[in-house]
PDB file of C-alpha atoms in Angstrom:
ATOM      1  CA  MET E  69     -27.283  26.578 -39.159  1.00  0.00           C
ATOM      2  CA  LYS E  70     -30.247  28.931 -39.348  1.00  0.00           C
ATOM      3  CA  LYS E  71     -31.697  29.999 -36.013  1.00  0.00           C
ATOM      4  CA  PHE E  72     -35.428  30.518 -35.523  1.00  0.00           C
ATOM      5  CA  SER E  73     -37.389  33.085 -33.520  1.00  0.00           C
ATOM      6  CA  VAL E  74     -40.179  31.929 -31.201  1.00  0.00           C
ATOM      7  CA  LYS E  75     -42.205  35.016 -32.092  1.00  0.00           C
ATOM      8  CA  GLU E  76     -41.913  34.432 -35.863  1.00  0.00           C
ATOM      9  CA  LEU E  77     -42.750  30.734 -35.507  1.00  0.00           C
ATOM     10  CA  PHE E  78     -45.815  31.506 -33.408  1.00  0.00           C
ATOM     11  CA  LEU E  79     -47.061  34.234 -35.750  1.00  0.00           C
ATOM     12  CA  SER E  80     -46.441  32.083 -38.848  1.00  0.00           C
ATOM     13  CA  PRO E  81     -46.259  28.450 -37.760  1.00  0.00           C
ATOM     14  CA  GLN E  82     -45.117  25.987 -40.394  1.00  0.00           C
ATOM     15  CA  ASN E  83     -46.667  22.594 -41.161  1.00  0.00           C
ATOM     16  CA  CYS E  84     -49.909  22.998 -39.205  1.00  0.00           C
ATOM     17  CA  GLY E  85     -52.740  20.588 -39.881  1.00  0.00           C
ATOM     18  CA  LYS E  86     -53.440  16.904 -40.351  1.00  0.00           C
ATOM     19  CA  ILE E  87     -52.363  14.318 -42.897  1.00  0.00           C
ATOM     20  CA  GLU E  88     -55.052  11.891 -43.944  1.00  0.00           C
ATOM     21  CA  GLU E  89     -53.856   8.282 -43.772  1.00  0.00           C
ATOM     22  CA  PRO E  90     -50.444   9.096 -42.265  1.00  0.00           C
ATOM     23  CA  ASP E  91     -47.594   6.606 -42.290  1.00  0.00           C
ATOM     24  CA  GLY E  92     -46.880   7.545 -38.683  1.00  0.00           C
ATOM     25  CA  PHE E  93     -48.944   9.234 -35.998  1.00  0.00           C
ATOM     26  CA  GLY E  94     -47.897  10.268 -32.507  1.00  0.00           C
ATOM     27  CA  ILE E  95     -49.308  12.197 -29.598  1.00  0.00           C
ATOM     28  CA  TYR E  96     -47.809  13.635 -26.454  1.00  0.00           C
ATOM     29  CA  GLY E  97     -49.223  15.643 -23.583  1.00  0.00           C
ATOM     30  CA  ASP E  98     -52.542  15.873 -21.818  1.00  0.00           C
ATOM     31  CA  SER E  99     -55.498  16.868 -23.997  1.00  0.00           C
ATOM     32  CA  GLU E 100     -57.749  17.377 -20.980  1.00  0.00           C
ATOM     33  CA  CYS E 101     -55.869  19.988 -18.987  1.00  0.00           C
ATOM     34  CA  GLY E 102     -52.629  21.048 -20.615  1.00  0.00           C
ATOM     35  CA  ASP E 103     -50.371  21.229 -23.626  1.00  0.00           C
ATOM     36  CA  TYR E 104     -51.038  18.531 -26.186  1.00  0.00           C
ATOM     37  CA  VAL E 105     -49.450  17.758 -29.574  1.00  0.00           C
ATOM     38  CA  GLU E 106     -50.400  15.439 -32.436  1.00  0.00           C
ATOM     39  CA  VAL E 107     -47.839  14.701 -35.187  1.00  0.00           C
ATOM     40  CA  TYR E 108     -48.615  13.180 -38.588  1.00  0.00           C
ATOM     41  CA  LEU E 109     -45.932  11.786 -40.923  1.00  0.00           C
ATOM     42  CA  LYS E 110     -45.718  10.807 -44.577  1.00  0.00           C
ATOM     43  CA  ILE E 111     -42.631   8.704 -45.218  1.00  0.00           C
ATOM     44  CA  GLU E 112     -41.106   7.544 -48.498  1.00  0.00           C
ATOM     45  CA  ASP E 113     -37.824   5.643 -48.815  1.00  0.00           C
ATOM     46  CA  GLU E 114     -37.349   6.031 -45.049  1.00  0.00           C
ATOM     47  CA  HIS E 115     -37.410   9.862 -45.331  1.00  0.00           C
ATOM     48  CA  ILE E 116     -40.046  12.218 -43.930  1.00  0.00           C
ATOM     49  CA  THR E 117     -41.618  13.755 -47.023  1.00  0.00           C
ATOM     50  CA  ASP E 118     -44.381  15.562 -45.151  1.00  0.00           C
ATOM     51  CA  ILE E 119     -45.062  16.357 -41.524  1.00  0.00           C
ATOM     52  CA  LYS E 120     -47.986  18.163 -39.929  1.00  0.00           C
ATOM     53  CA  PHE E 121     -48.959  18.962 -36.377  1.00  0.00           C
ATOM     54  CA  LEU E 122     -51.876  20.061 -34.246  1.00  0.00           C
ATOM     55  CA  CYS E 123     -51.112  21.682 -30.914  1.00  0.00           C
ATOM     56  CA  LYS E 124     -53.235  22.762 -27.995  1.00  0.00           C
ATOM     57  CA  GLY E 125     -50.979  24.927 -25.912  1.00  0.00           C
ATOM     58  CA  CYS E 126     -49.305  28.223 -25.258  1.00  0.00           C
ATOM     59  CA  PRO E 127     -47.598  30.289 -27.989  1.00  0.00           C
ATOM     60  CA  THR E 128     -44.208  28.807 -27.073  1.00  0.00           C
ATOM     61  CA  ALA E 129     -45.520  25.234 -27.408  1.00  0.00           C
ATOM     62  CA  ILE E 130     -46.944  26.032 -30.853  1.00  0.00           C
ATOM     63  CA  ALA E 131     -43.744  27.755 -31.979  1.00  0.00           C
ATOM     64  CA  LEU E 132     -41.417  24.997 -30.772  1.00  0.00           C
ATOM     65  CA  THR E 133     -43.557  22.240 -32.264  1.00  0.00           C
ATOM     66  CA  SER E 134     -43.500  24.128 -35.567  1.00  0.00           C
ATOM     67  CA  LEU E 135     -39.705  24.313 -35.281  1.00  0.00           C
ATOM     68  CA  MET E 136     -39.550  20.553 -34.702  1.00  0.00           C
ATOM     69  CA  THR E 137     -41.421  19.970 -37.985  1.00  0.00           C
ATOM     70  CA  ILE E 138     -39.005  22.238 -39.851  1.00  0.00           C
ATOM     71  CA  LEU E 139     -36.063  20.288 -38.441  1.00  0.00           C
ATOM     72  CA  ALA E 140     -37.625  16.880 -39.216  1.00  0.00           C
ATOM     73  CA  LYS E 141     -38.923  17.415 -42.753  1.00  0.00           C
ATOM     74  CA  GLY E 142     -36.741  15.668 -45.319  1.00  0.00           C
ATOM     75  CA  LYS E 143     -34.717  13.751 -42.741  1.00  0.00           C
ATOM     76  CA  HIS E 144     -34.169   9.999 -42.694  1.00  0.00           C
ATOM     77  CA  VAL E 145     -36.279   8.428 -39.948  1.00  0.00           C
ATOM     78  CA  ASP E 146     -33.143   7.493 -37.970  1.00  0.00           C
ATOM     79  CA  ASP E 147     -31.901  11.092 -38.054  1.00  0.00           C
ATOM     80  CA  ALA E 148     -35.348  12.452 -37.169  1.00  0.00           C
ATOM     81  CA  ALA E 149     -35.406  10.201 -34.103  1.00  0.00           C
ATOM     82  CA  GLU E 150     -32.417  12.177 -32.820  1.00  0.00           C
ATOM     83  CA  ILE E 151     -34.401  15.440 -32.674  1.00  0.00           C
ATOM     84  CA  THR E 152     -34.615  16.023 -28.946  1.00  0.00           C
ATOM     85  CA  ASP E 153     -35.748  18.955 -26.875  1.00  0.00           C
ATOM     86  CA  GLU E 154     -32.082  20.050 -26.685  1.00  0.00           C
ATOM     87  CA  VAL E 155     -31.788  20.051 -30.491  1.00  0.00           C
ATOM     88  CA  ILE E 156     -34.933  22.169 -30.738  1.00  0.00           C
ATOM     89  CA  LEU E 157     -33.708  24.646 -28.104  1.00  0.00           C
ATOM     90  CA  ASP E 158     -30.288  24.866 -29.793  1.00  0.00           C
ATOM     91  CA  SER E 159     -32.051  25.891 -33.024  1.00  0.00           C
ATOM     92  CA  LEU E 160     -33.614  28.948 -31.403  1.00  0.00           C
ATOM     93  CA  GLU E 161     -32.503  32.503 -31.869  1.00  0.00           C
ATOM     94  CA  GLY E 162     -31.854  33.675 -28.310  1.00  0.00           C
ATOM     95  CA  GLU E 163     -33.042  32.105 -25.080  1.00  0.00           C
ATOM     96  CA  ILE E 164     -36.445  31.297 -23.678  1.00  0.00           C
ATOM     97  CA  SER E 165     -37.403  31.396 -20.029  1.00  0.00           C
ATOM     98  CA  GLU E 166     -36.724  28.380 -17.856  1.00  0.00           C
ATOM     99  CA  GLU E 167     -40.448  27.783 -17.252  1.00  0.00           C
ATOM    100  CA  LYS E 168     -41.091  27.543 -21.024  1.00  0.00           C
ATOM    101  CA  LYS E 169     -38.247  25.143 -21.886  1.00  0.00           C
ATOM    102  CA  HIS E 170     -40.505  22.139 -21.236  1.00  0.00           C
ATOM    103  CA  CYS E 171     -42.467  23.155 -24.362  1.00  0.00           C
ATOM    104  CA  SER E 172     -39.631  21.841 -26.539  1.00  0.00           C
ATOM    105  CA  ASN E 173     -40.273  18.371 -25.149  1.00  0.00           C
ATOM    106  CA  LEU E 174     -43.837  18.258 -26.516  1.00  0.00           C
ATOM    107  CA  GLY E 175     -42.865  18.233 -30.183  1.00  0.00           C
ATOM    108  CA  ALA E 176     -39.813  16.026 -29.683  1.00  0.00           C
ATOM    109  CA  GLU E 177     -41.813  13.352 -27.840  1.00  0.00           C
ATOM    110  CA  ALA E 178     -44.753  13.464 -30.265  1.00  0.00           C
ATOM    111  CA  LEU E 179     -42.317  13.101 -33.186  1.00  0.00           C
ATOM    112  CA  TYR E 180     -40.639  10.134 -31.516  1.00  0.00           C
ATOM    113  CA  ASN E 181     -44.026   8.518 -30.887  1.00  0.00           C
ATOM    114  CA  ALA E 182     -45.006   9.041 -34.547  1.00  0.00           C
ATOM    115  CA  LEU E 183     -41.735   7.478 -35.689  1.00  0.00           C
ATOM    116  CA  MET E 184     -42.264   4.493 -33.406  1.00  0.00           C
ATOM    117  CA  ASN E 185     -45.815   4.140 -34.750  1.00  0.00           C
ATOM    118  CA  TYR E 186     -44.361   4.047 -38.280  1.00  0.00           C
ATOM    119  CA  VAL E 187     -41.697   1.484 -37.345  1.00  0.00           C
ATOM    120  CA  LEU E 188     -44.165  -0.773 -35.556  1.00  0.00           C
ATOM    121  CA  LYS E 189     -46.588  -0.660 -38.506  1.00  0.00           C
ATOM    122  CA  ASP E 190     -43.728  -1.664 -40.793  1.00  0.00           C
ATOM    123  CA  ILE E 191     -42.754  -4.583 -38.525  1.00  0.00           C
ATOM    124  CA  GLU E 192     -46.347  -5.802 -38.270  1.00  0.00           C
ATOM    125  CA  SER E 193     -46.833  -5.750 -42.066  1.00  0.00           C
TER     126      SER E 193
END
C-alpha cells in the first residue's frame, strides 16, 4: 500500500472544496476555537464517487483530512465507514508527533458523520 507524506499532503491537499447538493454531509470539531472539518459526499451504487472537504486547522489536520479523502474515494460506504484514525495513521510515511495524532480523528469522524447522514437520508426517503 502506498504511504503518504504529511508535508506533501499539506502542500498539495487533495479533494478540497464543497460539493453542491451532497448525498452525505458531516462535520466534526469546534468551528469557534479549534480544528474543524466538513466532509461532502457524492454516492452512486453505494460507492463514494466524489468526496470533498473543508478544514480549519493546523497543517497536520489539513494533511490528514486530505489523506482520509484519498482513502475513502471509490470505496463502498460500508468499507469507508471502517476508515478510522488508526487506518489514516497507518497510511502515513513515517511517524507524527504524539500531540498531532489527534488530527487523524478529525477526518475519520467527519467522514463517519457524513456516511451516517447519507444512510439516514436513505432510510427517511
